[in-house]
Structure formats: C-alpha cells, structure tokens
XYZ file of C-alpha atoms in Angstrom:
688
model
C 36.039 28.685 249.495
C 36.737 32.065 247.864
C 40.314 30.950 247.129
C 38.990 27.817 245.407
C 36.652 29.904 243.237
C 39.476 32.310 242.388
C 41.721 29.398 241.471
C 39.015 27.853 239.276
C 38.456 31.183 237.529
C 42.158 31.529 236.833
C 42.299 27.975 235.497
C 39.399 28.672 233.136
C 40.970 31.924 231.925
C 44.273 30.138 231.330
C 42.498 27.419 229.333
C 40.769 30.027 227.140
C 44.063 31.865 226.610
C 45.876 28.636 225.686
C 43.095 27.709 223.256
C 43.267 31.163 221.637
C 47.024 30.750 221.167
C 46.483 27.272 219.672
C 43.938 28.700 217.233
C 46.348 31.518 216.288
C 49.049 28.982 215.441
C 46.736 26.638 213.529
C 45.019 29.370 211.514
C 48.299 31.055 210.576
C 49.721 27.739 209.387
C 46.569 26.714 207.519
C 46.222 30.179 205.998
C 49.832 30.192 204.795
C 49.399 26.747 203.206
C 46.136 27.777 201.512
C 46.881 31.314 200.344
C 50.638 31.264 199.793
C 51.659 27.667 199.067
C 48.409 26.668 197.258
C 48.547 23.386 199.194
C 45.650 23.309 201.691
C 46.130 21.175 204.791
C 42.454 21.037 205.835
C 39.053 21.602 204.145
C 37.579 25.108 204.060
C 34.894 23.963 206.510
C 37.533 23.091 209.122
C 39.279 26.456 208.666
C 35.921 28.274 208.941
C 35.064 26.327 212.115
C 38.351 27.233 213.812
C 38.102 30.840 212.619
C 34.612 31.227 214.108
C 35.777 29.655 217.362
C 38.555 32.260 217.615
C 36.111 35.048 216.751
C 33.803 33.897 219.576
C 36.700 33.779 222.068
C 37.876 37.274 221.095
C 34.340 38.634 221.329
C 33.956 37.272 224.874
C 37.553 38.100 225.868
C 38.625 41.255 223.943
C 41.908 41.340 225.852
C 42.986 38.182 223.984
C 42.691 39.823 220.535
C 46.307 40.538 219.612
C 47.664 42.669 216.788
C 48.651 39.554 214.821
C 45.336 37.725 215.280
C 44.215 35.813 212.158
C 40.858 37.596 212.490
C 42.654 40.785 211.368
C 44.013 39.143 208.262
C 42.335 38.823 204.901
C 44.550 36.552 202.818
C 48.195 35.542 202.795
C 51.511 37.345 202.543
C 52.729 38.152 199.026
C 55.197 35.714 197.497
C 58.769 37.063 197.320
C 59.191 35.921 193.679
C 56.746 38.596 192.453
C 56.983 42.334 192.888
C 54.522 43.777 195.371
C 51.559 45.984 194.559
C 49.916 48.337 197.040
C 46.139 48.331 196.548
C 44.620 51.781 196.142
C 41.583 50.612 198.114
C 42.003 47.562 200.394
C 40.588 44.253 199.137
C 38.814 43.125 202.266
C 37.256 39.770 203.031
C 33.628 39.017 203.933
C 31.984 37.769 207.084
C 30.183 34.451 206.670
C 26.663 33.223 207.375
C 25.773 29.549 207.543
C 22.191 29.448 208.844
C 18.990 31.256 207.708
C 18.826 32.985 211.095
C 22.206 34.605 210.433
C 20.948 35.935 207.081
C 17.835 37.350 208.751
C 20.035 38.962 211.400
C 22.209 40.495 208.651
C 19.126 41.977 206.969
C 17.930 43.309 210.333
C 21.312 45.023 210.939
C 21.206 46.559 207.452
C 17.734 48.021 207.953
C 18.658 49.339 211.381
C 21.884 50.861 210.018
C 19.954 52.572 207.236
C 17.033 53.432 209.564
C 14.577 51.856 207.100
C 11.461 49.818 207.827
C 10.843 48.737 204.236
C 12.774 45.969 202.471
C 16.277 46.686 201.195
C 17.303 45.667 197.691
C 20.291 43.342 197.537
C 22.506 42.172 194.707
C 23.251 38.457 194.938
C 26.383 37.039 193.287
C 27.958 33.599 193.290
C 30.860 33.067 195.674
C 33.450 31.584 193.366
C 36.085 29.221 194.683
C 38.985 30.960 192.963
C 41.605 33.652 193.486
C 40.625 37.278 194.087
C 42.229 39.683 191.625
C 42.508 43.417 190.984
C 42.848 44.547 187.359
C 44.008 48.130 186.822
C 43.091 49.874 183.567
C 44.664 53.256 182.791
C 42.997 55.148 179.945
C 41.291 51.870 179.021
C 44.508 49.790 178.789
C 45.260 46.883 181.180
C 48.496 47.938 182.859
C 48.591 45.830 186.023
C 47.022 42.803 187.699
C 47.556 41.978 191.355
C 46.382 39.256 193.726
C 44.584 40.196 196.927
C 47.564 39.128 199.058
C 46.989 40.326 202.611
C 44.271 42.726 201.468
C 46.585 45.721 201.326
C 49.555 44.413 199.346
C 49.353 41.799 196.610
C 51.546 40.141 193.989
C 52.037 41.555 190.515
C 50.881 38.785 188.141
C 50.201 41.007 185.131
C 51.985 38.860 182.555
C 50.112 35.742 183.635
C 46.763 37.553 183.668
C 47.341 38.705 180.092
C 47.203 35.044 179.056
C 43.540 34.793 180.145
C 41.701 35.336 176.882
C 38.392 36.499 178.363
C 40.078 39.502 180.023
C 40.195 42.450 177.599
C 43.607 44.084 177.229
C 41.725 47.232 176.181
C 38.278 48.277 177.392
C 35.546 48.373 174.751
C 34.859 52.088 174.887
C 36.030 55.285 173.222
C 35.737 57.210 176.513
C 37.497 55.088 179.137
C 37.987 56.267 182.710
C 41.450 57.621 183.555
C 41.858 54.844 186.155
C 39.628 51.829 186.780
C 40.332 49.028 189.267
C 38.200 45.984 188.444
C 37.805 43.469 191.245
C 37.003 39.873 190.366
C 37.870 36.204 190.599
C 40.241 34.073 188.557
C 39.012 30.484 188.435
C 39.294 27.231 186.561
C 36.285 25.363 185.190
C 35.728 21.812 186.448
C 36.354 20.228 183.046
C 39.637 22.114 182.611
C 40.676 21.083 186.126
C 40.109 17.416 185.291
C 42.168 17.755 182.094
C 44.975 19.497 183.998
C 45.154 16.776 186.628
C 45.133 14.116 183.916
C 48.160 15.836 182.352
C 49.817 15.957 185.780
C 49.231 12.205 186.180
C 50.592 11.515 182.711
C 53.735 13.475 183.585
C 54.058 11.803 186.970
C 53.682 15.241 188.592
C 51.763 16.210 191.711
C 48.019 16.690 191.185
C 46.156 19.782 192.349
C 43.778 19.411 195.289
C 40.928 21.418 193.755
C 40.202 23.956 190.976
C 40.910 26.901 193.283
C 44.435 25.740 194.021
C 44.983 24.841 190.389
C 44.038 28.407 189.402
C 46.219 29.938 192.103
C 49.135 27.677 191.232
C 48.789 28.587 187.572
C 48.875 32.324 188.265
C 51.964 31.946 190.413
C 54.008 30.382 187.636
C 57.053 32.490 186.870
C 56.722 31.494 183.211
C 53.537 32.996 181.661
C 53.607 30.250 178.996
C 52.637 27.737 181.683
C 49.733 29.907 182.837
C 48.611 30.235 179.208
C 48.238 26.448 178.943
C 45.902 26.211 181.949
C 42.738 27.780 180.420
C 41.892 30.119 183.304
C 38.715 32.237 183.430
C 37.724 35.506 185.118
C 34.501 37.053 186.401
C 34.307 40.691 187.495
C 32.257 41.419 190.627
C 33.432 44.694 192.152
C 35.258 47.988 191.805
C 38.213 49.649 193.496
C 39.744 52.964 192.458
C 37.787 54.925 189.830
C 39.018 58.216 188.352
C 37.703 60.157 185.392
C 34.211 58.650 185.296
C 31.022 58.643 187.350
C 30.437 55.566 189.440
C 27.116 53.803 188.688
C 24.396 54.088 191.328
C 24.472 50.455 192.403
C 26.033 47.051 192.006
C 23.672 45.814 189.289
C 24.279 48.979 187.276
C 28.026 48.471 187.765
C 27.806 44.935 186.348
C 25.928 46.244 183.309
C 28.608 48.916 182.798
C 31.356 46.300 183.104
C 29.623 44.200 180.446
C 29.520 47.177 178.076
C 33.276 47.592 178.611
C 33.870 44.007 177.507
C 34.598 42.657 180.958
C 33.322 39.128 181.727
C 30.456 39.144 184.233
C 28.645 36.064 185.543
C 24.997 36.062 184.482
C 23.920 34.181 187.611
C 23.738 37.498 189.497
C 20.305 38.666 190.689
C 18.546 41.557 192.412
C 16.272 40.561 195.308
C 14.317 42.260 198.065
C 14.601 41.626 201.810
C 15.656 38.547 203.770
C 12.966 36.449 202.111
C 14.420 37.223 198.690
C 17.943 36.405 199.887
C 16.962 32.980 201.215
C 14.890 32.149 198.120
C 17.862 32.961 195.895
C 20.121 30.816 198.112
C 17.835 27.794 197.604
C 17.606 28.377 193.848
C 21.391 28.534 193.421
C 21.948 25.565 195.744
C 19.655 23.464 193.517
C 21.757 24.160 190.413
C 25.164 24.243 192.129
C 26.376 20.851 190.924
C 25.331 21.601 187.332
C 27.430 24.782 187.158
C 30.651 24.443 185.160
C 32.720 25.937 187.989
C 33.031 25.451 191.736
C 31.203 27.779 194.133
C 31.035 27.501 197.894
C 28.223 29.940 198.569
C 26.638 33.183 197.426
C 27.358 36.805 198.323
C 24.729 39.318 199.429
C 25.476 43.035 198.926
C 23.306 46.056 199.509
C 22.793 47.155 195.922
C 22.929 50.969 196.205
C 26.445 52.359 196.649
C 25.136 55.323 198.648
C 23.741 52.851 201.196
C 27.020 50.923 201.172
C 28.930 54.117 201.989
C 26.478 54.888 204.786
C 26.941 51.439 206.357
C 30.745 51.400 206.077
C 33.158 48.741 207.316
C 34.247 46.853 210.401
C 37.908 45.904 210.925
C 38.240 43.291 208.160
C 34.948 43.263 206.289
C 32.190 45.503 204.911
C 29.008 45.857 206.939
C 26.934 45.963 203.752
C 27.850 42.496 202.491
C 28.023 38.928 203.731
C 28.798 35.497 202.253
C 26.164 32.789 202.781
C 28.089 29.531 202.515
C 26.726 26.184 201.379
C 27.028 23.054 203.523
C 30.599 21.831 203.348
C 31.396 19.463 200.495
C 34.575 18.526 202.302
C 35.019 17.510 205.925
C 37.486 15.780 208.247
C 36.985 12.330 209.742
C 38.979 9.209 210.641
C 39.575 6.001 208.720
C 38.444 3.023 210.819
C 39.330 0.388 208.228
C 40.009 -0.089 204.506
C 38.048 -2.913 202.845
C 37.663 -3.858 199.199
C 34.512 -4.115 197.084
C 34.073 -6.232 193.959
C 32.317 -4.580 190.995
C 30.310 -6.146 188.161
C 33.415 -6.346 185.920
C 35.528 -7.765 188.742
C 37.165 -4.431 189.603
C 38.572 -4.454 193.134
C 37.973 -1.063 194.742
C 39.461 -0.105 198.126
C 36.796 1.536 200.314
C 37.515 3.543 203.455
C 35.218 2.788 206.393
C 34.862 6.087 208.219
C 33.757 7.554 211.492
C 30.356 9.048 210.494
C 30.692 12.610 209.180
C 28.085 15.031 207.809
C 29.261 16.305 204.424
C 27.478 17.426 201.264
C 24.118 17.290 203.054
C 24.292 13.628 204.165
C 26.025 11.483 206.782
C 28.890 9.578 205.159
C 30.373 6.363 206.557
C 32.110 4.974 203.454
C 34.221 6.619 200.771
C 35.940 5.256 197.698
C 39.722 5.169 197.345
C 39.466 4.138 193.645
C 42.448 1.771 193.386
C 45.661 0.666 195.064
C 47.776 3.303 193.324
C 45.432 6.050 194.530
C 45.735 4.802 198.125
C 49.502 5.000 197.848
C 49.534 8.335 196.032
C 47.231 9.937 198.613
C 49.118 8.123 201.409
C 45.929 7.068 203.209
C 46.387 4.699 206.136
C 44.073 2.990 208.596
C 43.770 5.345 211.588
C 44.461 8.506 209.548
C 42.474 11.710 209.713
C 41.351 12.311 206.130
C 39.553 14.890 203.998
C 36.315 13.453 202.590
C 34.533 15.094 199.677
C 30.967 14.650 198.448
C 29.403 16.841 195.767
C 25.791 16.312 194.740
C 25.069 12.680 193.947
C 28.738 11.864 193.391
C 30.040 8.896 195.423
C 31.993 10.224 198.440
C 35.753 10.006 198.011
C 38.820 10.464 200.186
C 40.707 13.508 198.894
C 43.792 12.913 201.017
C 45.180 12.382 204.497
C 46.224 15.004 207.043
C 49.756 13.805 207.751
C 50.291 15.996 210.813
C 47.390 14.235 212.568
C 48.603 10.693 211.823
C 48.707 8.438 214.922
C 51.840 6.339 215.567
C 49.921 3.088 215.041
C 48.480 4.003 211.605
C 48.545 0.960 209.293
C 49.351 0.722 205.602
C 46.734 -0.768 203.273
C 47.663 -4.080 201.639
C 45.721 -5.248 198.569
C 44.463 -8.830 199.121
C 45.712 -11.552 196.767
C 42.357 -13.360 196.588
C 38.805 -12.121 195.973
C 37.039 -11.671 199.342
C 33.789 -12.960 197.791
C 34.761 -16.050 195.780
C 38.407 -16.639 196.654
C 39.593 -16.403 193.047
C 43.031 -14.863 192.444
C 43.209 -11.077 192.095
C 45.346 -9.824 189.237
C 46.147 -6.455 187.688
C 46.257 -6.579 183.881
C 49.284 -4.913 182.329
C 48.721 -1.247 181.600
C 45.677 -0.972 183.906
C 45.452 0.717 187.302
C 42.560 -1.455 188.512
C 43.045 -4.926 190.006
C 40.358 -7.492 189.142
C 38.866 -10.726 190.453
C 39.501 -13.493 187.924
C 36.405 -15.509 188.913
C 33.940 -13.963 186.466
C 30.167 -13.631 186.946
C 29.601 -17.411 186.977
C 31.894 -18.015 189.968
C 31.837 -14.640 191.793
C 28.513 -13.625 193.389
C 29.569 -9.981 193.606
C 30.131 -9.786 189.855
C 26.911 -11.707 189.255
C 24.873 -9.269 191.359
C 26.546 -6.304 189.683
C 25.822 -7.652 186.203
C 22.154 -8.294 187.064
C 21.693 -4.869 188.647
C 23.186 -3.285 185.541
C 20.934 -5.356 183.253
C 17.693 -4.186 184.935
C 18.823 -0.550 185.423
C 16.864 2.362 183.977
C 19.206 3.063 181.052
C 19.481 -0.650 180.190
C 16.389 -2.923 180.219
C 14.556 -0.648 182.679
C 12.799 -3.313 184.792
C 10.841 -1.209 187.251
C 10.639 -2.491 190.852
C 13.501 -4.962 190.565
C 16.117 -3.335 192.813
C 19.367 -4.308 194.499
C 17.742 -5.938 197.539
C 15.633 -8.286 195.400
C 18.587 -9.141 193.175
C 20.576 -9.887 196.338
C 17.939 -12.396 197.511
C 17.498 -14.000 194.093
C 21.251 -14.619 193.807
C 21.804 -15.717 197.415
C 18.910 -18.211 197.183
C 20.330 -19.462 193.862
C 17.065 -18.683 192.030
C 18.855 -16.844 189.212
C 22.383 -16.929 187.807
C 22.238 -14.952 184.546
C 19.986 -12.171 183.203
C 18.202 -14.778 181.072
C 16.979 -16.435 184.289
C 14.979 -13.305 185.119
C 12.538 -14.134 182.312
C 11.996 -17.626 183.757
C 10.770 -16.286 187.116
C 7.270 -17.253 188.235
C 4.895 -15.778 190.772
C 5.640 -18.460 193.390
C 9.422 -17.907 193.331
C 8.990 -14.154 193.816
C 6.340 -14.418 196.559
C 8.742 -16.651 198.502
C 11.180 -13.741 198.873
C 11.331 -11.635 202.041
C 8.836 -8.748 202.208
C 7.337 -9.647 198.828
C 3.545 -9.660 198.528
C 1.668 -11.223 195.641
C 0.712 -7.847 194.154
C 4.339 -6.619 194.177
C 5.491 -9.898 192.645
C 2.867 -9.508 189.909
C 4.075 -5.975 189.195
C 7.638 -7.216 188.718
C 6.511 -9.922 186.305
C 4.587 -7.275 184.363
C 7.686 -5.023 184.293
C 9.812 -7.920 183.037
C 7.287 -8.584 180.273
C 7.262 -4.892 179.281
C 11.069 -4.772 179.234
C 11.114 -7.298 176.385
C 10.138 -4.456 174.037
C 13.300 -2.339 173.952
C 15.848 -0.906 171.505
C 18.893 -2.644 170.098
C 21.156 -0.016 171.704
C 19.653 -0.582 175.164
C 20.025 -4.342 174.748
C 23.733 -4.023 173.867
C 24.292 -1.693 176.809
C 22.444 -4.058 179.194
C 24.928 -6.877 178.482
C 27.541 -5.014 180.495
C 30.407 -5.450 178.020
C 33.505 -3.753 179.428
C 34.190 -0.291 177.974
C 30.805 -0.211 176.185
C 28.748 2.654 177.541
C 25.483 4.143 176.302
C 27.041 6.140 173.481
C 29.151 3.244 172.179
C 26.145 0.908 172.383
C 24.191 3.298 170.147
C 27.051 3.464 167.645
C 27.298 -0.355 167.555
C 23.528 -0.711 167.121
C 23.462 1.779 164.276
C 26.453 0.168 162.526
C 25.460 -3.518 162.779
C 21.666 -3.358 162.932
C 21.127 -6.833 164.439
C 22.610 -9.045 167.139
C 23.860 -11.781 164.785
C 25.972 -9.305 162.837
C 27.407 -7.833 166.039
C 28.232 -11.244 167.523
C 30.059 -12.242 164.321
C 31.914 -8.935 163.884
C 35.720 -9.048 163.674
C 37.950 -6.550 165.460
C 38.650 -4.929 162.086
C 34.914 -4.457 161.454
C 34.420 -3.086 164.964
C 37.234 -0.564 164.484
C 35.294 0.952 161.582
C 32.528 2.017 163.981
C 32.483 5.658 165.035
C 34.478 6.267 168.276
C 35.393 2.567 168.663
C 39.106 2.127 169.309
C 41.326 -0.937 169.832
C 40.429 -1.342 173.524
C 36.664 -1.353 172.897
C 36.958 -3.531 169.801
C 39.009 -6.113 171.690
C 36.565 -6.070 174.620
C 33.516 -6.633 172.368
C 35.258 -9.405 170.460
C 36.326 -11.168 173.699
C 32.794 -10.924 175.093
C 31.210 -12.696 172.121
C 34.078 -15.183 171.864
C 32.900 -16.598 175.220
C 30.385 -19.398 174.510
C 28.611 -18.798 177.845
C 27.907 -15.180 176.873
C 26.635 -16.223 173.438
C 24.371 -18.837 175.038
C 22.932 -16.242 177.430
C 22.229 -13.825 174.549
C 20.462 -16.626 172.676
C 18.345 -17.377 175.748
C 17.382 -13.684 176.075
C 16.255 -13.547 172.450
C 14.376 -16.835 172.909
C 12.649 -15.328 175.971
C 11.071 -12.759 173.658
C 13.319 -9.710 173.878
C 12.878 -7.717 170.684
C 13.321 -4.264 169.222
C 12.021 -2.436 166.158
C 13.968 -3.250 163.032
C 14.939 0.036 161.441
C 14.215 0.247 157.752
C 17.431 0.428 155.772
C 18.093 4.103 155.517
C 21.212 6.146 154.979
C 22.316 8.149 157.987
C 22.302 11.203 155.751
C 18.565 10.725 155.215
C 17.744 11.346 158.891
C 16.444 14.857 159.639
C 19.120 15.715 162.238
C 22.066 13.971 160.549
C 25.310 15.876 161.029
C 23.850 18.220 163.670
C 25.161 18.599 167.234
C 22.819 19.637 170.057
C 23.331 20.692 173.680
C 20.546 20.391 176.269
C 20.082 22.759 179.218
C 17.366 23.619 181.722
C 14.065 21.803 182.338
C 11.865 21.049 179.320
C 8.036 21.196 179.731
C 7.210 17.541 178.955
C 10.448 15.709 178.118
C 13.093 14.514 180.516
C 16.746 15.032 179.552
C 17.123 11.371 178.566
C 13.957 11.468 176.417
C 15.178 14.523 174.526
C 18.574 12.923 174.023
C 17.017 9.718 172.672
C 14.789 11.703 170.309
C 17.742 13.649 168.895
C 19.889 10.555 168.472
C 17.051 8.559 166.862
C 16.827 11.285 164.231
C 20.546 11.137 163.464
C 21.759 14.000 165.668
C 24.415 14.017 168.386
C 24.151 15.402 171.923
C 27.154 17.125 173.481
C 27.643 18.240 177.073
C 29.079 21.683 176.362
C 28.460 24.569 173.995
C 31.149 25.365 171.414
C 31.483 26.830 167.940
C 30.695 23.345 166.607
C 27.271 23.297 168.331
C 24.404 23.656 165.833
C 21.532 24.131 168.341
C 21.028 24.669 172.057
C 17.750 23.208 173.368
C 16.834 25.317 176.403
C 14.150 24.848 179.040
C 13.364 26.685 182.271
C 16.295 27.847 184.436
C 18.784 27.521 181.595
C 22.097 28.741 182.961
C 25.603 29.351 181.686
C 25.145 27.218 178.549
C 22.459 29.615 177.316
C 24.783 32.558 177.961
C 27.589 30.938 175.999
C 25.239 30.006 173.145
C 24.157 33.628 172.842
C 27.780 34.775 172.918
C 28.711 32.362 170.109
C 25.559 32.996 168.095
C 24.312 29.414 168.458
C 20.572 29.134 167.616
C 18.384 28.368 170.658
C 15.342 26.082 170.463
C 12.597 25.352 172.957
C 10.998 21.874 173.178
C 8.417 22.671 170.498
C 11.162 23.885 168.180
C 13.107 20.658 168.685
C 10.054 18.512 167.886
C 9.364 20.556 164.753
C 12.991 20.190 163.641
C 12.834 16.419 164.156
C 9.757 16.111 161.962
C 11.097 18.063 158.993
C 11.874 16.515 155.630
C 15.596 15.733 155.274
C 15.656 17.811 152.108
C 14.877 20.884 154.252
C 18.186 20.645 156.156
C 19.902 23.151 154.000
C-alpha cells in the first residue's frame, strides 16, 4: 500500500515537472515571437494564462524554478541588427491583477508594508499596448533611445525615435538635469494603424496584427525614413537615472515636471485613495476604453510617493509598489466548428465562422465574421482550426487569424458557394470588388428583403420604434410585406396575428409608423438603402437636390457635382433610380404620406454655422450625440471625428477626454451645450 502511494506521488511530481517544462518551452517561444519578431502567435490573454499557471507551479514547487524560467524574464532579447544599450536602472515588468479581490489584496500588502492603517494615495495611469522605451537626455539634449529588451539590455533605436514629432529633441528648460532617463511607451493610434494596414494591403504586403506590433515593427526598421512615415506617438510615465536635479516627491509631481519639460504625458492619469478609489477608477476607464484613440489593455496602480516606493522595494522581476489591473481579454482562442455564409441587405455574401463558445470582450461569442473570401484565404482560416477571436466594445466579433501550429490534420479549406443559400440565385463577384454578392435582389432573396426592411425602420433612417428584426422576420416569412411601402399598409389585424403580439403592442407599432411619416429628406434618402450612400452622403444629396423628383431625375454628371460624391456613388444612385421597381416603391412611400419640411430657398452661406467644422466629445446635459450633430448640420456646419488645426470649435460635455486635451493644445475654442445653442441662433452676419 505504501509503495502504491509512493508511486502515485512520484507520478504526480513527474506530471507537474513535465507541465512546467512544457510551459517553459511555450512561453519562451511565444515571448520571442511577441517581443523580438513582432509577430504574436497567441493573444495576450493566452500568454497571461500560461504565465500565471507557471507562476503557481513554481510557488508550490520552488525546486522547479530554474535560472532560465520565463518568470525571471521581462521582455525579449535585443535584436542583433541594433547596437545594445545597458540600462542604468533596470526596466522591470509589472505583476498583474484581474479580479477586484486581487486589487484589494495589493492594497492590503501596501498598507502592511508601509505599516499604515489609513488609506494610501495611488497614481493611476493607463496601461498602453505599445513598446516600452527609455529616452536619455544629457544636459537637456536627447542623445539615446533604447527599447526595454530583456529589462537590462535593450536596442538602440535613437534615429527612429527622433522621427516621432511629439518627443522633444531638447527639453524645454534653461536648467536641465545633467542626465535624465525618461521611461514611457511608444504606440500607434487606432486610426493610424488602420491607414498603415490599408497601405500594406495596397502594396500586397503583410498586415500588422495590432497597433502594438505595428509600433514595434516600425521602430525596428533599419531605415528611419520608414519609421517616420508611420506616425508613432509617445507618452512618458516613469523615470530612470536622474543626475543634477532633485527628484519630485511623487509620481503625479513627476508627470507635472515632465509636462513642463515638453515631454508628452497622457492626461488620463489620476490620483486616488485606497482600494475603493482604485476600483472606481478602473470602472471609469473601462467605460471609456473603446472611445480612446489608442489601445489599452488595463490600468497601472502605483504608490504615488517615491519615498514609499523606495521603502516597499522590488521582488525578482517587478516592483512591490505597483501592479497592472488588466481588462477582460478582447482576444481569445477557440476552435472553428464550421464556416457558413450570410446574405446582407445589398446581397453581400459574408463568410461567418461558427465557433466553440468563448468568453471575450465581456460576452460569450459563438459566431465571428471573416469579412470575405479573400480575407479567409489571407488569414488562412480553416474548419477545425484554433483561431484568435477579437471583440472590442460593440464591434462585431472577428477572426484575427489562425494558430497554424495547432491545426489538426483533418482541417478543411473554406469553399465559397456558387449559389445563394437563401434564394438559389447565382453568386458573383463584380470586377474590382472584394465582396461576392447574391444576384437575386430584394424581390427574389428573402435575406436581402429582410435586411432592406430592417435598415428602413432603423433609428437613423425612418426610426420606427418597436418594429425590430423578429417582427420583420415574421412579416416577410408570412408574406405580409415585400417592400418598405407595404409597412404603411399594415392593419391591426395583420399585426395581432403575429406570434407574441398583443393588441396594445400592435397599436403602438401602427402609431410609430404614422409618426415616422414626418421625417427629413436626408433620413428618407438614407432609409432607401442605396449602395454606398451613408448618412453623410444622404445629407449632401438632400441639401443639393432639395426634393425627391430632382434626385430621381439627376444624371451622373449632376450627382458628381455634389460634395464628396465620386464616380462610384454617382453610378450607384443613378442605377438605383433607373430601376422601375425602386421608383414605384418610392412613389408608394410618398403616396402613403411620408413628408418632410421643405426648406426655404436659402444660400448655404446664409446659415449661421456655414463653413465651420465642429468636433463633439463627452456627454452633453440634454442632447444626445446624434441630436447635436443634426443641429450643427442643419445650421450649415460640419461634424468631424477628430480634432485638428482645421477644427473651428470643440463641443465638450462631461468626461471629455483626449479630444479636449488636443483642442487646448491647438488653441481650438471649446463650447459647452449652451454655447453651441447660442452659436446656432446667431445672425449669419455675426460670423465674422
């Protein structure tokens, strides 16, 4: 019996040892791919999971912690193409927290380490998804920039860093320190990342997996001219070596000093008290995460006072006084069970991956878009593959790519069907387009019909409250309606006959349909679902033509004279109204009573906001974002998504973020809601 127990114990110990060795191998390989090659093999969440598993094993079995354990390492080995830089003070990594209990435990350890009963003040910074960097200034002049590397030795990327325009080559002070090491993060904004990948696609080159890898790949270009084209940014968040100056008392004071020196500092930083303050700040940042112009994967808590930081010290690879609180993963691994296709309202055929359920971005995901056939091939996604799935905010989940090393032998290639799965019509791919389409049209294809009707009643179109996808589904399947015009022929009896539809609910829908008849010309154009005509284009068409008869009769040449209308849009509008069925439906909608205010003939220059560009940010007291946008546009102004030198006004509400900071930097006037309303009501002669 004792021999059996001894044997079982040995077997268990062997299993733990084998698992530790497996984790060593995996983490070294994944770390090398992420930090050195800028080509991640798995999502951060998968790396973190494996890393924590190894930490747990080593904590329970200290004898298994070897000198080359990944838990000793901070980043990746320096690249041989760049000269190496020894950091004066190591650039260590941070331990992670994922649950509120771990944050509370961190705060408890801090108070115990400082022997304090009262709350500790913490600085809270964003955890950028970029590349850690050390900038060395000697007598105020930038002389060297180095990556974190393995935490002790990094790569000299000085020439590439000098191409980042927000980094001062000389500190803004007449009394600079003899030596100052500025620690921070190089990153790429989301919009710049999208533009970079579009250029990569246009060149037929490999796309970057995410903004972090795009930033890292840009800095590791041997030609600084390439880095200069990539529009990188930098935020300072820490300090290394300091000689010839007194160090500020705490982190917040350090950030203020950095600002005075001309160094870029993120204004999302905050000072909070105790664990309660930490968790409240976490929730506040999480709520605005998707609206930030850059990627973050968590926030960083640091004891604010440097004297307290010195007292707490470090463990082997991380400071005791700081911790990273990470957000729920926006990327995760799962398996592809099947690849089906969906038919959109314009006939677009979209491959969709059916997935083993996976929790990502705060929800359980079972389906993810693959966009089009070319994307499936480019990402090399096959049925049976393990794939990386990404979901950010309300964005539709998508498959980022496959993990080739986990591909089973029986994985199957996706084949685009030749016929529409809904109506059987041929599928074709127009020349010059990436998207294949069903040729059946809304009359023949139920999927396109449902899509067109759902678009017609949507909030930004005719805004028919209460008429959702499930009701549209029933109305189409029971052949009660075929076109949007049929909606205005519905009676109480036909609605009450639908599943789970009471008389009161049916009456509410009829009331909503009646109310929707009073709309704007721009909304009506948008509701028709003309390909390539979005909200902005619909407004331009409405303003240019004024009435539906003029628009329906417009030639391509006349359409091309409209602001922001190019050949593709002009052709699409002309083809739509050249179809007699579409013209008949429009006539039926007008006959049903749909109407909009006829604007008095007035020059665009006569409108109070003509020629002015606005940007909206934060939460306004009484107006929603869409309401404010409509107000500005109705008065002749334009609404942009980002602040630039061409912006005339920023309209800011509560919790205005980075846009407000940029507006202040550029000297753009800032209005509140009352100021916007007052501006809209002014006499046009007052504009100058």
